[in-house]
Amino acid sequence: ALGSVLCTKTSKQEWDAVLNRSMICDEENGILPVLKLSYNCLPSYMRRCFAFYAMFPKDYEIDVQSLIHLWMANGFIPEQPGVCLETIGEKKFNELKSRSFFQDLKSVPFDERISTSGSSMNMYCLRITCKIHDLMHDVAESAMGKECAAITTSPSQSEDALHSTRHLYLSVYRPENLLNASLEKGSPAFQTLICDGYVKEDMKILSKYNSIRALKINRGSFLRPKYLHHLRYLDLSGSDIEALPEDISILYHLQTLNLSDCRDLQRLPKELKYLTSLRHLYTHKCPKLKSMPAELGHLTSLQTLTCFVVGTDTGCSNVRELQNLDLGGRLELRQLENVARADVVEAAGLGNKKKLTELELVWTDNDQQAQNNNHKEVVQGLKPHDGLKALRIYSCGSSTFPSWMNMLNGMVEFTLCSCEKLEKLPALWQLPVLEILHLVELESLHCLCSGATTPVTFQKLKVLTLIRMHKLVAWLDAAVIQGEGLIFPEVEELVIRMCGKLIALPK
């Protein structure tokens, strides 16, 4: 902590000043005043960003992107001309991390699919979480005073404190009881309300909290958008909602809308296009969602769209609407069997979206594939940029894949699953940084590396999974003379299951 303070001081006088202020450590307060010294030396906007963490309990693990979005919702990140807020937020987080304010960074699965081997299918698909040290949490608490509160035990003794609280974290059974009780004593001016506990009843009382900027809760039918006009962050992930209220379109300031893992969600609001400030829309793991609302391309501020569902209803968006959106991170395109013409997917312009790191192409495994099998043309039209890190394709009905797959020089992970007509793989050994390869249920594939004219080597491959490849006979074409060279010199994890005709392992 002292090192982070002194690293910007260049004169003896400045070091003496720090020395004088650091003499306040005593037996009663321990090391806290010295740590507070490093906090006081931060710029004011960075002090707010760090101290905001005091609203969470000690040892709380938070998603870094979510934390940055919460900073944005509360206006903690200063705007700079020509630089997006997320970039500034990441820079501020990294600076705080380098000064040891944040620690225990780790990668966790973003959306984990489990293979029949019991291992994760999406090994590259990761998000970053972090914590802060207990002593640094004490610093944040002392800086925020009563503005932040984290209630994780019996809430009765905490009711009186809520009226000075601006940022509240609740992890108690039926938090609506606590909020009802506090409302009877006056209306708290919450700006952030995170409810991680089980909510039994609709919380219509939230309409009284009209100062809320950020809200996370696991029930959605209480929403009264006309009372929540300051809302910038709304997280309903994992909730039981079937639909959002149509008048959510009046939330003109909303920046982040998280609907991930809403298993009963059937539709999005028709007028979603009017949420012109929306920057991040999370719609993955919503299996009942059958289409996207019309004119989604009007959301020109959108940077994250985790899942786009191609629908057949009149008045829904087709993938052409993605053309002018500068999307980044991961993108899943679902129900691609509903694409009627291949030129529509070409218009989506995935090749121009340089910030995309992960792309999933998903066809629904049903009889409609036999009636409308233009899968080869659709895959051809969905060519991404060459720097894509992960590509996953599910239930595609094409017998071959386009040549652009051999040009994804930045690809680290490649997954093919349930592509039952596929007879020939791309020349995957030519991909220079490929580390993870999952092949599952490719019923028509006979050879892993067909078409090779020279010895084959997967230079960087570390994980190889082959499952239910019932016709797979050989690793290489018979014409290829491999010599003494190894095909998989770096593989650390090898899973082969239900490949009954594969009678030999590679050297």
Short mmCIF file of C-alpha atoms in Angstrom, two decimals:
data_model
loop_
_atom_site.label_atom_id
_atom_site.label_comp_id
_atom_site.label_asym_id
_atom_site.label_seq_id
_atom_site.Cartn_x
_atom_site.Cartn_y
_atom_site.Cartn_z
CA ALA A 1 0.00 0.00 0.00
CA LEU A 2 2.83 2.38 0.86
CA GLY A 3 4.60 1.40 -2.33
CA SER A 4 1.60 2.41 -4.42
CA VAL A 5 1.59 5.81 -2.68
CA LEU A 6 5.32 6.44 -3.09
CA CYS A 7 5.59 5.31 -6.71
CA THR A 8 4.38 8.73 -7.93
CA LYS A 9 6.48 10.78 -5.45
CA THR A 10 9.80 12.07 -6.80
CA SER A 11 11.17 14.45 -4.14
CA LYS A 12 12.47 14.06 -0.59
CA GLN A 13 9.86 16.53 0.65
CA GLU A 14 7.04 14.38 -0.72
CA TRP A 15 8.45 11.26 0.94
CA ASP A 16 8.79 13.14 4.24
CA ALA A 17 5.15 14.20 4.00
CA VAL A 18 4.07 10.57 3.54
CA LEU A 19 6.29 9.54 6.46
CA ASN A 20 4.69 12.09 8.76
CA ARG A 21 1.18 11.00 7.82
CA SER A 22 2.03 7.29 8.22
CA MET A 23 3.06 7.71 11.87
CA ILE A 24 -0.62 7.51 12.91
CA CYS A 25 -0.56 3.71 13.21
CA ASP A 26 -1.33 2.72 16.82
CA GLU A 27 -2.43 -0.27 18.85
CA GLU A 28 -6.07 0.79 18.87
CA ASN A 29 -6.52 1.24 15.11
CA GLY A 30 -3.82 -1.13 13.89
CA ILE A 31 -2.79 -0.86 10.27
CA LEU A 32 -6.05 0.68 9.04
CA PRO A 33 -4.83 4.33 9.07
CA VAL A 34 -1.82 3.40 6.92
CA LEU A 35 -4.04 1.63 4.40
CA LYS A 36 -6.40 4.61 4.50
CA LEU A 37 -3.41 6.74 3.54
CA SER A 38 -3.06 4.89 0.24
CA TYR A 39 -6.82 5.37 -0.31
CA ASN A 40 -6.57 9.12 0.35
CA CYS A 41 -3.85 9.45 -2.29
CA LEU A 42 -6.19 8.18 -5.03
CA PRO A 43 -7.94 10.64 -7.36
CA SER A 44 -11.48 11.39 -6.16
CA TYR A 45 -13.27 9.39 -8.87
CA MET A 46 -11.09 6.32 -8.14
CA ARG A 47 -11.84 6.64 -4.43
CA ARG A 48 -15.56 6.43 -5.24
CA CYS A 49 -15.04 3.39 -7.48
CA PHE A 50 -13.14 1.50 -4.80
CA ALA A 51 -15.23 2.52 -1.80
CA PHE A 52 -18.42 1.44 -3.59
CA TYR A 53 -17.34 -2.14 -2.86
CA ALA A 54 -18.28 -1.52 0.79
CA MET A 55 -21.89 -2.31 -0.13
CA PHE A 56 -20.94 -5.99 -0.54
CA PRO A 57 -20.09 -8.30 2.37
CA LYS A 58 -16.52 -9.32 3.09
CA ASP A 59 -15.10 -12.06 0.85
CA TYR A 60 -17.76 -11.33 -1.80
CA GLU A 61 -16.75 -12.38 -5.29
CA ILE A 62 -17.98 -10.06 -8.01
CA ASP A 63 -17.86 -10.16 -11.79
CA VAL A 64 -15.49 -7.42 -12.96
CA GLN A 65 -17.66 -6.40 -15.91
CA SER A 66 -20.71 -6.15 -13.66
CA LEU A 67 -18.75 -4.00 -11.24
CA ILE A 68 -17.76 -1.62 -14.04
CA HIS A 69 -21.38 -1.45 -15.24
CA LEU A 70 -22.48 -0.60 -11.69
CA TRP A 71 -19.87 2.18 -11.58
CA MET A 72 -21.28 3.53 -14.84
CA ALA A 73 -24.85 3.36 -13.54
CA ASN A 74 -23.89 5.47 -10.53
CA GLY A 75 -21.91 8.02 -12.53
CA PHE A 76 -18.57 7.12 -10.95
CA ILE A 77 -16.63 7.03 -14.24
CA PRO A 78 -15.68 10.43 -15.72
CA GLU A 79 -16.40 10.80 -19.42
CA GLN A 80 -13.59 11.47 -21.86
CA PRO A 81 -14.16 12.63 -25.46
CA GLY A 82 -13.86 9.80 -27.95
CA VAL A 83 -13.35 7.06 -25.31
CA CYS A 84 -16.18 4.72 -24.26
CA LEU A 85 -17.01 4.48 -20.57
CA GLU A 86 -16.26 0.74 -20.44
CA THR A 87 -12.69 1.32 -21.61
CA ILE A 88 -12.17 4.02 -18.97
CA GLY A 89 -13.74 1.74 -16.35
CA GLU A 90 -11.41 -1.14 -17.24
CA LYS A 91 -8.42 1.21 -17.03
CA LYS A 92 -9.49 2.41 -13.57
CA PHE A 93 -10.07 -1.16 -12.38
CA ASN A 94 -6.64 -2.25 -13.63
CA GLU A 95 -5.02 0.69 -11.88
CA LEU A 96 -6.77 -0.18 -8.60
CA LYS A 97 -5.73 -3.80 -9.08
CA SER A 98 -2.10 -2.81 -9.65
CA ARG A 99 -2.23 -0.89 -6.34
CA SER A 100 -3.55 -4.03 -4.57
CA PHE A 101 -7.00 -2.61 -3.87
CA PHE A 102 -8.51 -5.55 -5.76
CA GLN A 103 -7.12 -9.07 -5.62
CA ASP A 104 -7.95 -12.77 -6.11
CA LEU A 105 -8.74 -12.34 -9.79
CA LYS A 106 -9.81 -15.62 -11.40
CA SER A 107 -11.54 -16.92 -14.50
CA VAL A 108 -14.88 -18.70 -14.20
CA PRO A 109 -17.12 -20.20 -16.93
CA PHE A 110 -19.42 -17.70 -18.59
CA ASP A 111 -21.92 -20.24 -19.90
CA GLU A 112 -20.83 -23.79 -19.22
CA ARG A 113 -22.01 -26.67 -21.39
CA ILE A 114 -21.17 -30.10 -19.97
CA SER A 115 -20.11 -32.84 -22.37
CA THR A 116 -20.80 -36.52 -21.83
CA SER A 117 -17.25 -36.83 -20.53
CA GLY A 118 -18.18 -34.63 -17.60
CA SER A 119 -15.81 -31.84 -18.62
CA SER A 120 -16.65 -28.29 -19.65
CA MET A 121 -17.32 -27.84 -23.36
CA ASN A 122 -16.66 -24.09 -23.28
CA MET A 123 -13.19 -23.93 -21.79
CA TYR A 124 -12.24 -20.63 -23.40
CA CYS A 125 -15.57 -18.97 -22.55
CA LEU A 126 -14.56 -17.25 -19.34
CA ARG A 127 -15.36 -14.17 -17.28
CA ILE A 128 -13.19 -12.54 -14.63
CA THR A 129 -14.15 -12.18 -10.97
CA CYS A 130 -12.36 -10.48 -8.09
CA LYS A 131 -12.43 -9.85 -4.34
CA ILE A 132 -10.84 -7.38 -1.95
CA HIS A 133 -8.84 -8.12 1.18
CA ASP A 134 -10.74 -7.88 4.48
CA LEU A 135 -8.53 -5.01 5.64
CA MET A 136 -9.19 -3.10 2.40
CA HIS A 137 -12.89 -3.77 2.92
CA ASP A 138 -12.52 -2.01 6.30
CA VAL A 139 -10.96 0.94 4.48
CA ALA A 140 -13.89 1.08 2.06
CA GLU A 141 -16.38 0.89 4.93
CA SER A 142 -14.68 3.68 6.85
CA ALA A 143 -14.70 5.85 3.72
CA MET A 144 -18.38 5.29 2.87
CA GLY A 145 -19.77 5.40 6.40
CA LYS A 146 -23.50 4.74 6.38
CA GLU A 147 -23.87 5.24 2.62
CA CYS A 148 -23.30 1.50 2.02
CA ALA A 149 -24.80 -1.46 3.84
CA ALA A 150 -24.57 -5.22 3.38
CA ILE A 151 -27.22 -7.21 5.27
CA THR A 152 -26.72 -10.96 5.27
CA THR A 153 -28.05 -11.99 8.69
CA SER A 154 -31.11 -11.13 10.77
CA PRO A 155 -32.14 -7.73 9.43
CA SER A 156 -34.11 -6.46 12.42
CA GLN A 157 -31.25 -4.45 13.89
CA SER A 158 -30.51 -2.93 10.47
CA GLU A 159 -33.83 -1.24 9.72
CA ASP A 160 -32.90 2.11 11.24
CA ALA A 161 -29.63 2.27 9.29
CA LEU A 162 -31.36 1.97 5.92
CA HIS A 163 -32.51 5.59 5.78
CA SER A 164 -28.99 6.92 5.31
CA THR A 165 -28.03 4.07 2.97
CA ARG A 166 -27.58 4.81 -0.73
CA HIS A 167 -26.16 1.44 -1.82
CA LEU A 168 -27.73 -1.66 -0.26
CA TYR A 169 -26.91 -5.35 -0.61
CA LEU A 170 -29.47 -7.81 0.76
CA SER A 171 -28.93 -11.54 1.07
CA VAL A 172 -31.72 -12.52 3.44
CA TYR A 173 -34.82 -14.67 3.09
CA ARG A 174 -37.73 -12.56 1.80
CA PRO A 175 -35.98 -9.16 1.64
CA GLU A 176 -39.35 -7.56 0.82
CA ASN A 177 -40.20 -7.74 4.53
CA LEU A 178 -37.21 -5.59 5.45
CA LEU A 179 -37.90 -3.11 2.66
CA ASN A 180 -41.57 -2.85 3.64
CA ALA A 181 -40.61 -2.16 7.24
CA SER A 182 -38.08 0.51 6.28
CA LEU A 183 -40.61 2.17 3.98
CA GLU A 184 -43.02 2.63 6.86
CA LYS A 185 -40.44 4.82 8.57
CA GLY A 186 -39.83 6.94 5.50
CA SER A 187 -38.73 6.46 1.91
CA PRO A 188 -35.00 5.61 1.65
CA ALA A 189 -33.20 7.18 -1.29
CA PHE A 190 -31.52 4.03 -2.63
CA GLN A 191 -29.34 4.38 -5.71
CA THR A 192 -28.19 0.73 -5.80
CA LEU A 193 -30.24 -2.21 -4.56
CA ILE A 194 -28.83 -5.73 -4.96
CA CYS A 195 -31.15 -8.50 -3.69
CA ASP A 196 -29.47 -11.91 -3.69
CA GLY A 197 -32.01 -13.51 -1.34
CA TYR A 198 -35.20 -15.38 -2.18
CA VAL A 199 -38.09 -13.01 -2.96
CA LYS A 200 -41.49 -14.60 -2.40
CA GLU A 201 -43.89 -11.76 -3.19
CA ASP A 202 -43.94 -9.13 -5.90
CA MET A 203 -42.16 -6.06 -4.62
CA LYS A 204 -44.53 -3.36 -5.82
CA ILE A 205 -43.12 -1.14 -3.07
CA LEU A 206 -40.10 -0.55 -5.30
CA SER A 207 -42.17 2.03 -7.12
CA LYS A 208 -41.57 4.19 -4.04
CA TYR A 209 -37.82 4.03 -4.55
CA ASN A 210 -37.77 6.34 -7.54
CA SER A 211 -34.10 7.29 -7.10
CA ILE A 212 -32.81 3.80 -7.97
CA ARG A 213 -30.11 3.68 -10.64
CA ALA A 214 -29.05 0.02 -10.32
CA LEU A 215 -31.29 -2.90 -9.40
CA LYS A 216 -30.72 -6.66 -9.17
CA ILE A 217 -33.56 -8.95 -8.12
CA ASN A 218 -34.85 -12.44 -8.98
CA ARG A 219 -38.48 -11.52 -9.61
CA GLY A 220 -39.62 -9.31 -12.46
CA SER A 221 -43.41 -8.99 -12.40
CA PHE A 222 -43.20 -6.09 -9.92
CA LEU A 223 -41.60 -3.75 -12.44
CA ARG A 224 -43.32 -0.38 -12.81
CA PRO A 225 -41.05 1.43 -15.26
CA LYS A 226 -42.83 4.77 -14.93
CA TYR A 227 -41.52 5.00 -11.34
CA LEU A 228 -37.98 3.89 -12.22
CA HIS A 229 -37.01 6.54 -14.73
CA HIS A 230 -33.46 6.92 -13.27
CA LEU A 231 -32.71 3.22 -13.78
CA ARG A 232 -29.45 2.52 -15.63
CA TYR A 233 -28.72 -1.08 -14.59
CA LEU A 234 -31.33 -3.85 -14.35
CA ASP A 235 -30.33 -7.44 -13.56
CA LEU A 236 -33.17 -9.98 -13.60
CA SER A 237 -30.93 -12.97 -14.34
CA GLY A 238 -32.25 -16.30 -13.13
CA SER A 239 -35.71 -14.90 -12.43
CA ASP A 240 -39.06 -16.51 -13.25
CA ILE A 241 -40.37 -13.79 -15.57
CA GLU A 242 -42.17 -14.77 -18.78
CA ALA A 243 -42.13 -11.28 -20.28
CA LEU A 244 -41.02 -7.77 -19.44
CA PRO A 245 -43.64 -4.99 -19.27
CA GLU A 246 -44.05 -3.25 -22.60
CA ASP A 247 -43.58 0.18 -21.08
CA ILE A 248 -39.97 -0.68 -20.17
CA SER A 249 -39.18 1.21 -23.37
CA ILE A 250 -39.56 4.48 -21.41
CA LEU A 251 -36.36 3.71 -19.46
CA TYR A 252 -34.34 5.93 -21.74
CA HIS A 253 -31.29 5.92 -19.45
CA LEU A 254 -31.01 2.11 -19.14
CA GLN A 255 -27.48 0.98 -20.02
CA THR A 256 -27.39 -2.68 -18.89
CA LEU A 257 -30.21 -5.23 -19.07
CA ASN A 258 -29.33 -8.73 -17.86
CA LEU A 259 -31.95 -11.40 -18.66
CA SER A 260 -29.58 -14.37 -18.73
CA ASP A 261 -30.81 -17.71 -17.39
CA CYS A 262 -34.47 -16.59 -17.39
CA ARG A 263 -35.76 -20.05 -18.26
CA ASP A 264 -39.40 -18.96 -18.67
CA LEU A 265 -38.77 -15.80 -20.70
CA GLN A 266 -40.79 -16.06 -23.93
CA ARG A 267 -40.47 -12.65 -25.52
CA LEU A 268 -38.78 -9.28 -25.31
CA PRO A 269 -40.75 -6.00 -25.39
CA LYS A 270 -41.88 -4.98 -28.88
CA GLU A 271 -40.63 -1.43 -28.38
CA LEU A 272 -37.16 -2.41 -27.17
CA LYS A 273 -35.74 -0.24 -29.96
CA TYR A 274 -36.51 2.88 -27.92
CA LEU A 275 -33.97 1.97 -25.20
CA THR A 276 -31.46 4.10 -27.05
CA SER A 277 -28.93 4.21 -24.18
CA LEU A 278 -28.75 0.40 -23.92
CA ARG A 279 -25.15 -0.79 -24.13
CA HIS A 280 -25.27 -4.36 -22.78
CA LEU A 281 -28.08 -6.89 -23.34
CA TYR A 282 -27.62 -10.40 -21.89
CA THR A 283 -30.10 -12.92 -23.33
CA HIS A 284 -28.20 -16.24 -23.20
CA LYS A 285 -29.65 -19.34 -21.51
CA CYS A 286 -33.25 -18.30 -22.25
CA PRO A 287 -34.49 -21.46 -24.05
CA LYS A 288 -38.10 -20.28 -24.53
CA LEU A 289 -37.11 -17.06 -26.29
CA LYS A 290 -38.16 -17.56 -29.92
CA SER A 291 -37.37 -14.26 -31.64
CA MET A 292 -35.97 -10.75 -31.23
CA PRO A 293 -38.16 -7.62 -31.44
CA ALA A 294 -38.27 -5.53 -34.61
CA GLU A 295 -35.68 -2.90 -35.52
CA LEU A 296 -33.09 -4.02 -33.01
CA GLY A 297 -30.53 -2.23 -35.18
CA HIS A 298 -31.83 1.09 -33.78
CA LEU A 299 -29.91 0.33 -30.57
CA THR A 300 -26.76 1.93 -31.94
CA SER A 301 -25.10 2.13 -28.49
CA LEU A 302 -25.31 -1.66 -28.06
CA GLN A 303 -21.90 -3.25 -27.43
CA THR A 304 -22.95 -6.59 -25.92
CA LEU A 305 -25.65 -8.94 -27.21
CA THR A 306 -24.96 -12.44 -25.94
CA CYS A 307 -27.72 -14.25 -27.87
CA PHE A 308 -29.71 -13.36 -31.00
CA VAL A 309 -32.64 -15.69 -31.78
CA VAL A 310 -33.71 -15.85 -35.44
CA GLY A 311 -37.51 -15.95 -35.47
CA THR A 312 -40.22 -16.61 -38.03
CA ASP A 313 -42.88 -14.24 -36.71
CA THR A 314 -43.82 -11.18 -38.70
CA GLY A 315 -42.46 -8.08 -37.06
CA CYS A 316 -39.35 -9.69 -35.57
CA SER A 317 -35.74 -8.81 -36.35
CA ASN A 318 -33.59 -10.84 -38.72
CA VAL A 319 -29.82 -10.99 -38.45
CA ARG A 320 -29.51 -8.10 -40.93
CA GLU A 321 -30.30 -5.86 -37.94
CA LEU A 322 -26.83 -6.62 -36.56
CA GLN A 323 -25.18 -4.82 -39.47
CA ASN A 324 -24.61 -1.45 -37.80
CA LEU A 325 -24.04 -2.70 -34.25
CA ASP A 326 -20.45 -2.63 -32.99
CA LEU A 327 -20.76 -5.78 -30.88
CA GLY A 328 -17.98 -7.30 -28.82
CA GLY A 329 -17.39 -10.23 -26.48
CA ARG A 330 -19.50 -13.30 -27.21
CA LEU A 331 -22.40 -13.66 -29.64
CA GLU A 332 -24.67 -16.68 -30.04
CA LEU A 333 -26.87 -16.88 -33.15
CA ARG A 334 -29.69 -19.34 -32.44
CA GLN A 335 -32.39 -21.00 -34.62
CA LEU A 336 -30.37 -20.42 -37.79
CA GLU A 337 -32.65 -22.86 -39.64
CA ASN A 338 -35.09 -19.92 -39.82
CA VAL A 339 -32.76 -17.95 -42.11
CA ALA A 340 -34.58 -18.04 -45.45
CA ARG A 341 -31.85 -16.47 -47.62
CA ALA A 342 -28.10 -16.61 -47.21
CA ASP A 343 -27.63 -12.98 -48.31
CA VAL A 344 -29.43 -11.91 -45.12
CA VAL A 345 -26.67 -13.32 -42.90
CA GLU A 346 -23.99 -11.78 -45.10
CA ALA A 347 -25.61 -8.41 -44.42
CA ALA A 348 -25.04 -8.97 -40.68
CA GLY A 349 -21.40 -8.07 -41.37
CA LEU A 350 -19.77 -10.28 -38.74
CA GLY A 351 -16.42 -9.83 -40.48
CA ASN A 352 -16.48 -6.14 -39.55
CA LYS A 353 -17.07 -6.75 -35.84
CA LYS A 354 -13.45 -6.77 -34.71
CA LYS A 355 -14.34 -6.76 -31.00
CA LEU A 356 -16.10 -10.15 -31.17
CA THR A 357 -14.07 -12.80 -29.38
CA GLU A 358 -16.51 -15.76 -29.32
CA LEU A 359 -19.13 -16.85 -31.85
CA GLU A 360 -21.70 -19.64 -31.50
CA LEU A 361 -23.80 -20.77 -34.47
CA VAL A 362 -26.75 -22.92 -33.42
CA TRP A 363 -29.34 -24.74 -35.50
CA THR A 364 -32.29 -26.39 -33.78
CA ASP A 365 -32.07 -30.14 -34.14
CA ASN A 366 -35.47 -30.87 -35.73
CA ASP A 367 -37.19 -32.01 -38.94
CA GLN A 368 -37.23 -28.51 -40.41
CA GLN A 369 -33.57 -28.96 -41.37
CA ALA A 370 -34.56 -31.49 -44.04
CA GLN A 371 -37.09 -29.08 -45.54
CA ASN A 372 -34.84 -26.01 -45.64
CA ASN A 373 -31.21 -27.06 -45.72
CA ASN A 374 -29.32 -23.97 -46.84
CA HIS A 375 -26.90 -24.43 -43.97
CA LYS A 376 -23.79 -24.42 -46.15
CA GLU A 377 -24.66 -21.02 -47.61
CA VAL A 378 -25.59 -19.63 -44.20
CA VAL A 379 -22.27 -20.68 -42.64
CA GLN A 380 -20.44 -19.16 -45.62
CA GLY A 381 -22.23 -15.85 -45.05
CA LEU A 382 -21.43 -15.75 -41.33
CA LYS A 383 -17.69 -15.33 -41.82
CA PRO A 384 -16.21 -13.59 -38.75
CA HIS A 385 -13.01 -11.55 -38.55
CA ASP A 386 -9.71 -13.44 -38.52
CA GLY A 387 -8.94 -12.63 -34.88
CA LEU A 388 -11.88 -14.57 -33.41
CA LYS A 389 -10.81 -16.54 -30.32
CA ALA A 390 -13.55 -19.21 -30.10
CA LEU A 391 -15.97 -20.69 -32.63
CA ARG A 392 -18.70 -23.19 -31.72
CA ILE A 393 -21.15 -24.76 -34.19
CA TYR A 394 -24.11 -26.90 -33.15
CA SER A 395 -26.45 -29.06 -35.30
CA CYS A 396 -25.41 -27.64 -38.66
CA GLY A 397 -26.67 -29.74 -41.58
CA SER A 398 -23.86 -28.99 -44.05
CA SER A 399 -21.59 -31.77 -45.30
CA THR A 400 -18.57 -29.43 -45.62
CA PHE A 401 -17.49 -26.15 -44.08
CA PRO A 402 -16.22 -23.03 -45.88
CA SER A 403 -12.55 -22.27 -46.42
CA TRP A 404 -12.65 -19.18 -44.18
CA MET A 405 -12.35 -21.50 -41.17
CA ASN A 406 -8.76 -22.21 -42.19
CA MET A 407 -7.97 -18.50 -41.91
CA LEU A 408 -8.98 -17.91 -38.28
CA ASN A 409 -5.40 -17.41 -37.18
CA GLY A 410 -6.34 -16.20 -33.70
CA MET A 411 -8.70 -19.08 -32.85
CA VAL A 412 -7.94 -20.80 -29.53
CA GLU A 413 -11.05 -23.00 -29.20
CA PHE A 414 -13.13 -24.81 -31.84
CA THR A 415 -16.21 -26.89 -31.03
CA LEU A 416 -18.37 -28.91 -33.44
CA CYS A 417 -21.37 -30.73 -32.01
CA SER A 418 -24.23 -32.73 -33.59
CA CYS A 419 -23.26 -31.86 -37.18
CA GLU A 420 -24.39 -35.28 -38.38
CA LYS A 421 -23.89 -34.75 -42.13
CA LEU A 422 -20.39 -33.37 -41.91
CA GLU A 423 -18.02 -35.56 -43.95
CA LYS A 424 -14.84 -33.48 -43.94
CA LEU A 425 -13.26 -31.15 -41.41
CA PRO A 426 -11.45 -27.93 -42.30
CA ALA A 427 -7.64 -28.06 -42.21
CA LEU A 428 -7.59 -27.35 -38.48
CA TRP A 429 -3.90 -28.28 -38.12
CA GLN A 430 -3.10 -25.08 -40.04
CA LEU A 431 -4.51 -22.88 -37.26
CA PRO A 432 -1.39 -21.62 -35.45
CA VAL A 433 -2.77 -21.04 -31.90
CA LEU A 434 -5.56 -23.65 -31.64
CA GLU A 435 -5.43 -25.12 -28.11
CA ILE A 436 -8.88 -26.66 -27.54
CA LEU A 437 -10.76 -28.92 -29.99
CA HIS A 438 -14.10 -30.53 -29.12
CA LEU A 439 -15.74 -32.85 -31.70
CA VAL A 440 -19.03 -34.44 -30.61
CA GLU A 441 -21.62 -36.46 -32.57
CA LEU A 442 -20.15 -36.05 -36.05
CA GLU A 443 -21.83 -39.21 -37.32
CA SER A 444 -20.59 -39.01 -40.94
CA LEU A 445 -16.95 -38.20 -40.31
CA HIS A 446 -14.47 -40.94 -41.25
CA CYS A 447 -11.12 -39.16 -40.92
CA LEU A 448 -9.92 -36.41 -38.62
CA CYS A 449 -7.38 -34.87 -41.01
CA SER A 450 -8.52 -35.51 -44.58
CA GLY A 451 -7.10 -33.68 -47.56
CA ALA A 452 -3.63 -33.26 -46.09
CA THR A 453 -0.75 -33.52 -48.54
CA THR A 454 2.09 -33.07 -46.05
CA PRO A 455 2.70 -34.36 -42.50
CA VAL A 456 0.14 -33.03 -40.01
CA THR A 457 0.99 -31.38 -36.67
CA PHE A 458 -1.33 -29.56 -34.27
CA GLN A 459 1.42 -27.37 -32.85
CA LYS A 460 -0.42 -25.81 -29.85
CA LEU A 461 -3.31 -28.21 -29.21
CA LYS A 462 -3.66 -29.04 -25.50
CA VAL A 463 -7.21 -30.43 -25.19
CA LEU A 464 -8.80 -32.90 -27.65
CA THR A 465 -12.28 -34.36 -27.16
CA LEU A 466 -13.84 -36.97 -29.50
CA ILE A 467 -17.27 -38.25 -28.43
CA ARG A 468 -19.86 -40.36 -30.31
CA MET A 469 -17.95 -40.39 -33.61
CA HIS A 470 -19.28 -43.78 -34.68
CA LYS A 471 -17.73 -43.79 -38.19
CA LEU A 472 -14.37 -42.29 -37.31
CA VAL A 473 -11.76 -44.79 -38.55
CA ALA A 474 -8.48 -42.93 -38.98
CA TRP A 475 -6.54 -39.89 -37.85
CA LEU A 476 -4.99 -39.26 -41.28
CA ASP A 477 -5.66 -40.09 -44.91
CA ALA A 478 -3.84 -43.25 -45.97
CA ALA A 479 -1.86 -41.24 -48.55
CA VAL A 480 -0.19 -39.06 -45.90
CA ILE A 481 3.26 -40.19 -44.78
CA GLN A 482 3.62 -38.83 -41.26
CA GLY A 483 7.12 -40.12 -40.67
CA GLU A 484 8.49 -39.58 -37.17
CA GLY A 485 6.60 -36.32 -36.60
CA LEU A 486 3.98 -36.26 -33.83
CA ILE A 487 0.44 -35.17 -34.66
CA PHE A 488 -0.32 -33.90 -31.16
CA PRO A 489 3.01 -32.97 -29.49
CA GLU A 490 1.45 -30.71 -26.79
CA VAL A 491 -1.84 -32.45 -25.88
CA GLU A 492 -2.38 -32.64 -22.11
CA GLU A 493 -6.00 -33.84 -22.01
CA LEU A 494 -7.43 -36.46 -24.38
CA VAL A 495 -11.02 -37.74 -24.18
CA ILE A 496 -12.23 -40.46 -26.59
CA ARG A 497 -15.63 -42.01 -25.98
CA MET A 498 -18.00 -44.03 -28.17
CA CYS A 499 -15.70 -44.06 -31.19
CA GLY A 500 -15.98 -47.80 -31.81
CA LYS A 501 -14.26 -47.93 -35.23
CA LEU A 502 -11.18 -45.97 -34.19
CA ILE A 503 -8.77 -48.81 -33.52
CA ALA A 504 -5.47 -46.98 -32.96
CA LEU A 505 -4.13 -43.95 -31.16
CA PRO A 506 -1.71 -41.55 -32.89
CA LYS A 507 1.97 -41.91 -32.14
#
